[in-house]
Short mmCIF file of C-alpha atoms in Angstrom, two decimals:
data_model
loop_
_atom_site.label_atom_id
_atom_site.label_comp_id
_atom_site.label_asym_id
_atom_site.label_seq_id
_atom_site.Cartn_x
_atom_site.Cartn_y
_atom_site.Cartn_z
CA UNK A 841 -14.86 -2.98 -22.32
CA UNK A 842 -11.23 -3.70 -21.64
CA UNK A 843 -8.80 -1.72 -22.79
CA UNK A 844 -5.77 -3.84 -25.13
CA UNK A 845 -3.73 -0.57 -26.08
CA UNK A 846 -0.59 1.04 -24.84
CA UNK A 847 -1.25 2.13 -21.31
CA UNK A 848 1.41 4.16 -19.17
CA UNK A 849 1.64 6.41 -16.38
CA UNK A 850 1.71 10.56 -16.11
CA UNK A 851 5.38 11.47 -14.76
CA UNK A 852 4.92 12.92 -11.34
CA UNK A 853 7.15 15.66 -11.84
CA UNK A 854 6.42 17.70 -8.04
CA UNK A 855 6.73 14.63 -5.46
CA UNK A 856 9.35 13.14 -7.51
CA UNK A 857 11.07 16.81 -7.15
CA UNK A 858 14.87 16.48 -7.84
CA UNK A 859 15.63 13.36 -7.03
CA UNK A 860 18.01 11.35 -9.27
CA UNK A 861 17.05 8.39 -7.53
CA UNK A 862 13.53 9.01 -7.31
CA UNK A 863 13.10 9.36 -10.46
CA UNK A 864 15.41 5.78 -11.72
CA UNK A 865 13.10 3.85 -9.17
CA UNK A 866 10.63 5.31 -11.14
CA UNK A 867 10.86 4.92 -14.06
CA UNK A 868 12.02 1.17 -13.21
CA UNK A 869 9.25 1.06 -11.13
CA UNK A 870 6.62 1.36 -13.76
CA UNK A 871 8.35 -1.34 -16.03
CA UNK A 872 8.02 -3.91 -13.55
CA UNK A 873 4.45 -3.29 -13.05
CA UNK A 874 4.11 -3.58 -16.55
CA UNK A 875 3.47 -0.17 -18.67
CA UNK A 876 4.16 1.29 -21.59
CA UNK A 877 6.00 4.05 -21.59
CA UNK A 878 5.84 7.56 -19.52
CA UNK A 879 4.64 10.44 -19.94
CA UNK A 880 5.68 14.00 -19.42
CA UNK A 881 4.60 17.78 -19.23
CA UNK A 882 6.35 20.53 -20.54
CA UNK A 883 6.60 24.57 -18.55
CA UNK A 884 9.72 26.37 -18.98
CA UNK A 885 8.65 28.77 -16.37
CA UNK A 886 7.06 28.65 -13.17
CA UNK A 887 5.02 31.69 -12.22
CA UNK A 888 4.41 33.71 -8.49
CA UNK A 889 0.36 33.40 -8.83
CA UNK A 890 -0.09 36.45 -6.82
CA UNK A 891 2.57 38.62 -9.30
CA UNK A 892 0.40 36.52 -12.74
CA UNK A 893 -2.87 35.32 -10.58
CA UNK A 894 -4.67 37.11 -13.01
CA UNK A 895 -2.76 36.81 -16.41
CA UNK A 896 -3.52 32.62 -15.70
CA UNK A 897 -6.78 33.35 -14.50
CA UNK A 898 -7.79 34.99 -18.14
CA UNK A 899 -5.33 32.52 -20.26
CA UNK A 900 -6.44 29.02 -18.46
CA UNK A 901 -8.78 27.87 -21.34
CA UNK A 902 -10.94 25.31 -19.12
CA UNK A 903 -13.63 26.23 -17.88
CA UNK A 904 -14.26 26.99 -13.78
CA UNK A 905 -16.35 24.39 -13.58
CA UNK A 906 -13.94 21.73 -14.80
CA UNK A 907 -11.83 19.82 -12.74
CA UNK A 908 -8.79 21.62 -12.70
CA UNK A 909 -9.26 25.45 -11.86
CA UNK A 910 -7.31 27.83 -13.00
CA UNK A 911 -3.29 29.04 -11.88
CA UNK A 912 -2.46 24.87 -12.22
CA UNK A 913 1.25 25.27 -11.25
CA UNK A 914 3.17 27.79 -9.26
CA UNK A 915 6.82 28.89 -9.26
CA UNK A 916 7.75 26.30 -6.54
CA UNK A 917 5.92 23.37 -8.63
CA UNK A 918 8.96 21.47 -10.47
CA UNK A 919 8.81 20.44 -14.38
CA UNK A 920 11.80 18.18 -15.30
CA UNK A 921 13.94 18.71 -18.34
CA UNK A 922 11.87 16.31 -21.15
CA UNK A 923 14.96 15.71 -23.39
CA UNK A 924 17.25 15.62 -20.86
CA UNK A 925 14.32 13.48 -18.62
CA UNK A 926 13.72 11.17 -21.03
CA UNK A 927 17.44 10.92 -22.08
CA UNK A 928 18.70 9.75 -19.07
CA UNK A 929 15.88 7.57 -18.43
CA UNK A 930 16.31 5.81 -22.09
CA UNK A 931 19.24 4.34 -20.44
CA UNK A 932 18.01 2.35 -17.29
CA UNK A 933 14.29 1.62 -18.19
CA UNK A 934 12.99 -0.14 -21.19
CA UNK A 935 9.39 2.18 -21.60
CA UNK A 936 9.09 4.57 -24.32
CA UNK A 937 8.69 8.71 -24.07
CA UNK A 938 5.89 10.77 -24.69
CA UNK A 939 6.10 14.59 -24.21
CA UNK A 940 2.13 15.76 -23.13
CA UNK A 941 3.06 18.59 -24.17
CA UNK A 942 6.30 19.76 -25.27
CA UNK A 943 4.94 23.77 -25.82
CA UNK A 944 6.74 24.05 -29.14
CA UNK A 945 6.36 27.17 -30.25
CA UNK A 946 7.86 28.14 -27.07
CA UNK A 947 10.73 26.27 -28.30
CA UNK A 948 13.36 26.93 -30.66
CA UNK A 949 12.90 24.48 -34.67
CA UNK A 950 15.85 23.63 -34.94
CA UNK A 951 16.43 23.25 -31.25
CA UNK A 952 13.95 20.43 -31.32
CA UNK A 953 14.78 18.72 -33.77
CA UNK A 954 18.02 18.67 -32.20
CA UNK A 955 17.01 17.07 -28.65
CA UNK A 956 14.13 15.05 -30.18
CA UNK A 957 16.63 13.38 -32.53
CA UNK A 958 19.02 13.20 -30.02
CA UNK A 959 15.92 10.63 -27.53
CA UNK A 960 14.79 8.37 -30.17
CA UNK A 961 18.47 7.23 -31.25
CA UNK A 962 19.66 7.10 -27.77
CA UNK A 963 16.60 5.01 -26.49
CA UNK A 964 15.95 2.89 -29.95
CA UNK A 965 13.63 4.58 -31.25
CA UNK A 966 11.52 5.25 -28.15
CA UNK A 967 10.24 8.64 -28.37
CA UNK A 968 6.76 10.63 -29.46
CA UNK A 969 6.58 13.95 -29.81
CA UNK A 970 3.21 15.65 -28.28
CA UNK A 971 3.20 19.13 -28.62
CA UNK A 972 0.87 21.55 -27.80
CA UNK A 973 0.66 25.91 -28.80
CA UNK A 974 0.31 26.29 -24.96
CA UNK A 975 -1.42 28.22 -22.92
CA UNK A 976 0.30 30.44 -21.49
CA UNK A 977 0.71 34.28 -22.70
CA UNK A 978 3.05 35.36 -19.93
CA UNK A 979 5.24 31.79 -20.03
CA UNK A 980 5.48 32.27 -23.89
CA UNK A 981 6.53 36.25 -23.60
CA UNK A 982 9.05 35.82 -20.77
CA UNK A 983 11.37 32.61 -22.95
CA UNK A 984 11.56 35.20 -25.59
CA UNK A 985 8.84 33.69 -28.37
CA UNK A 986 5.52 35.32 -29.62
CA UNK A 987 2.38 34.46 -28.47
CA UNK A 988 0.24 35.91 -31.20
CA UNK A 989 0.80 34.06 -33.79
CA UNK A 990 1.88 30.50 -31.86
CA UNK A 991 -0.11 28.94 -34.11
CA UNK A 992 1.03 29.90 -36.98
CA UNK A 993 4.24 29.15 -36.16
CA UNK A 994 4.03 25.63 -34.47
CA UNK A 995 2.69 24.74 -37.58
CA UNK A 996 5.23 25.62 -39.44
CA UNK A 997 7.48 24.09 -36.96
CA UNK A 998 5.74 20.57 -37.74
CA UNK A 999 6.45 21.05 -41.43
CA UNK A 1000 10.61 21.42 -40.81
CA UNK A 1001 11.06 19.27 -37.86
CA UNK A 1002 9.66 16.51 -40.54
CA UNK A 1003 12.20 17.85 -43.07
CA UNK A 1004 14.96 17.58 -40.62
CA UNK A 1005 14.28 14.40 -39.27
CA UNK A 1006 14.90 12.85 -42.59
CA UNK A 1007 16.19 14.69 -44.93
CA UNK A 1008 20.20 14.69 -45.62
CA UNK A 1009 19.86 18.21 -47.08
CA UNK A 1010 17.35 20.59 -46.32
CA UNK A 1011 15.43 23.60 -48.13
CA UNK A 1012 12.86 25.30 -46.34
CA UNK A 1013 11.39 28.86 -47.19
CA UNK A 1014 8.63 29.30 -44.56
CA UNK A 1015 6.99 32.31 -43.14
CA UNK A 1016 8.95 31.94 -39.84
CA UNK A 1017 11.61 29.71 -40.48
CA UNK A 1018 14.40 29.81 -44.09
CA UNK A 1019 17.19 27.30 -44.15
CA UNK A 1020 19.09 26.80 -46.93
CA UNK A 1021 21.41 22.98 -47.61
CA UNK A 1022 20.90 22.46 -43.84
CA UNK A 1023 21.16 18.91 -41.93
CA UNK A 1024 21.12 17.84 -38.23
CA UNK A 1025 23.01 14.29 -37.85
CA UNK A 1026 22.80 11.67 -36.55
CA UNK A 1027 19.24 11.36 -37.74
CA UNK A 1028 16.13 9.84 -36.01
CA UNK A 1029 15.77 6.28 -35.83
CA UNK A 1030 12.35 6.76 -36.30
CA UNK A 1031 11.77 8.38 -39.59
CA UNK A 1032 10.03 10.40 -39.03
CA UNK A 1033 8.98 10.83 -35.18
CA UNK A 1034 5.51 10.55 -34.70
CA UNK A 1035 4.15 14.20 -33.76
CA UNK A 1036 1.07 13.57 -31.48
CA UNK A 1037 -1.20 17.02 -30.87
CA UNK A 1038 -3.04 18.60 -28.08
CA UNK A 1039 -6.01 20.50 -28.16
CA UNK A 1040 -9.63 21.21 -27.74
CA UNK A 1041 -11.99 20.17 -30.67
CA UNK A 1042 -12.50 23.01 -31.83
CA UNK A 1043 -13.00 23.65 -35.56
CA UNK A 1044 -9.62 24.97 -35.93
CA UNK A 1045 -8.72 22.47 -33.44
CA UNK A 1046 -9.78 19.14 -35.44
CA UNK A 1047 -8.74 20.97 -38.75
CA UNK A 1048 -5.24 20.98 -37.63
CA UNK A 1049 -5.02 17.79 -36.57
CA UNK A 1050 -6.19 16.00 -39.21
CA UNK A 1051 -4.58 17.98 -41.31
CA UNK A 1052 -0.42 17.64 -40.02
CA UNK A 1053 -0.79 14.99 -36.27
CA UNK A 1054 0.39 11.16 -35.78
CA UNK A 1055 -1.91 11.04 -33.09
CA UNK A 1056 -4.67 13.28 -30.54
CA UNK A 1057 -4.11 13.72 -27.52
CA UNK A 1058 -7.50 15.65 -26.61
CA UNK A 1059 -8.72 17.80 -24.28
CA UNK A 1060 -11.69 15.58 -23.31
CA UNK A 1061 -13.26 12.83 -21.70
CA UNK A 1062 -15.09 9.76 -23.01
CA UNK A 1063 -18.71 11.22 -23.59
CA UNK A 1064 -20.70 13.06 -27.63
CA UNK A 1065 -17.95 15.66 -27.48
CA UNK A 1066 -15.11 14.14 -28.46
CA UNK A 1067 -17.44 11.50 -30.32
CA UNK A 1068 -17.81 14.64 -32.29
CA UNK A 1069 -14.65 15.77 -32.55
CA UNK A 1070 -13.09 12.55 -33.54
CA UNK A 1071 -16.15 11.80 -36.67
CA UNK A 1072 -15.21 14.90 -38.00
CA UNK A 1073 -11.27 14.19 -37.69
CA UNK A 1074 -12.27 10.85 -40.14
CA UNK A 1075 -14.48 12.70 -41.83
CA UNK A 1076 -11.89 15.91 -42.49
CA UNK A 1077 -8.73 12.97 -43.12
CA UNK A 1078 -10.50 10.69 -45.52
CA UNK A 1079 -11.13 14.15 -47.11
CA UNK A 1080 -7.34 14.41 -47.44
CA UNK A 1081 -6.53 11.27 -48.83
CA UNK A 1082 -5.13 10.68 -45.03
CA UNK A 1083 -5.83 7.22 -43.49
CA UNK A 1084 -7.97 7.93 -40.42
CA UNK A 1085 -6.84 4.65 -38.43
CA UNK A 1086 -3.59 5.54 -38.77
CA UNK A 1087 -4.16 8.68 -36.34
CA UNK A 1088 -3.79 7.24 -32.43
CA UNK A 1089 -5.62 8.73 -30.10
CA UNK A 1090 -4.02 9.14 -26.25
CA UNK A 1091 -6.47 9.83 -23.34
CA UNK A 1092 -5.43 11.17 -19.43
CA UNK A 1093 -7.18 9.71 -16.37
CA UNK A 1094 -6.66 10.98 -13.23
CA UNK A 1095 -6.36 8.75 -10.52
CA UNK A 1096 -6.47 11.42 -7.14
CA UNK A 1097 -8.97 9.27 -4.92
CA UNK A 1098 -10.27 7.10 -6.91
CA UNK A 1099 -10.32 3.85 -6.41
CA UNK A 1100 -9.58 0.68 -8.25
CA UNK A 1101 -13.26 0.04 -9.67
CA UNK A 1102 -12.94 4.07 -10.67
CA UNK A 1103 -10.28 3.02 -13.34
CA UNK A 1104 -11.09 0.64 -14.21
CA UNK A 1105 -14.97 2.22 -15.58
CA UNK A 1106 -13.29 5.01 -16.78
CA UNK A 1107 -9.95 2.72 -18.14
CA UNK A 1108 -12.95 0.95 -20.30
CA UNK A 1109 -14.88 3.97 -21.82
CA UNK A 1110 -11.83 5.04 -23.14
CA UNK A 1111 -11.27 1.70 -24.96
CA UNK A 1112 -15.46 2.07 -26.34
CA UNK A 1113 -13.82 5.68 -27.74
CA UNK A 1114 -10.89 4.49 -29.66
CA UNK A 1115 -8.22 4.82 -27.56
CA UNK A 1116 -5.28 3.66 -28.22
CA UNK A 1117 -2.47 4.77 -25.49
CA UNK A 1118 -3.68 5.94 -22.27
CA UNK A 1119 -2.10 7.09 -19.32
CA UNK A 1120 -2.43 7.23 -16.00
CA UNK A 1121 -2.03 10.80 -14.08
CA UNK A 1122 -1.58 10.73 -10.21
CA UNK A 1123 -1.70 13.83 -9.46
CA UNK A 1124 1.66 14.34 -7.54
CA UNK A 1125 1.46 10.95 -5.87
CA UNK A 1126 4.41 8.37 -5.06
CA UNK A 1127 2.75 5.20 -5.07
CA UNK A 1128 4.38 3.19 -1.98
CA UNK A 1129 4.55 0.48 -3.23
CA UNK A 1130 4.72 -1.85 -6.55
CA UNK A 1131 1.63 -3.90 -6.30
CA UNK A 1132 0.00 -0.44 -6.29
CA UNK A 1133 0.35 0.35 -10.20
CA UNK A 1134 0.48 -3.61 -10.64
CA UNK A 1135 -3.23 -3.10 -9.50
CA UNK A 1136 -3.87 -0.39 -11.95
CA UNK A 1137 -2.54 -2.11 -14.47
CA UNK A 1138 -4.88 -5.23 -13.87
CA UNK A 1139 -7.82 -2.81 -13.58
CA UNK A 1140 -7.64 -1.50 -16.37
CA UNK A 1141 -6.24 -5.16 -18.75
CA UNK A 1142 -9.66 -6.24 -17.23
CA UNK A 1143 -11.61 -3.84 -17.21
#
């Protein structure tokens, strides 16, 4: 089953590092090879594994048997600020952009609304705001944000973001945010900017996606667990009179040492699961030639 949705690349932050030329070249190569969007991860701080290793291992939400291990990044790894990165790239390419995922409770809400609106405006409506509650308690605490109530704050933030993007005069009286007669200008092109939620498939996560998300970025790969979660999300959306067909599904394929055939088979599984967006994660490597990216695009489209 071939993948007919939108095809993206996970921005290889550490491989690119701080080279402005490499950032520009990568985006333009991706566009030339037929990719539709770039997805960029977000962390504000890198942490010393020797100093914080025990906490990182405790917080990491995936089992030790997963393909990803605890403490997946360190103080030496690079993470570009997503809004600045997307704002710059909007002027040098025509790709769309996805934050995958912005740790929303780690950021001040009005500042996120303002920055996202600016990127969406400058790019002509090419931003999707992917958000998550975060897994790293040390990083969040160091940024001055509380850890224990992050899920409740994130839910309220999502409501407030949509109000700020669409209303010329916002009054909002929540548990964590209070605004009266406020607005941001200019407002974004998209009214509102789509918000996708990255999460696992626990009951609270599924309920949150069904109530609040325009798209889901699951931690699962195609299989029975993902199928069951999607079935429950659709049921909950129908029950609350939301159209389940309106929910985008974002998949990721970690390329690593996989050959073209393996990538094609994984893409076919995501297509069967109903993915509308699919990003290839090069895992810290940069392709030596455009031809490599062309081959991946051809394999996914013809899988």
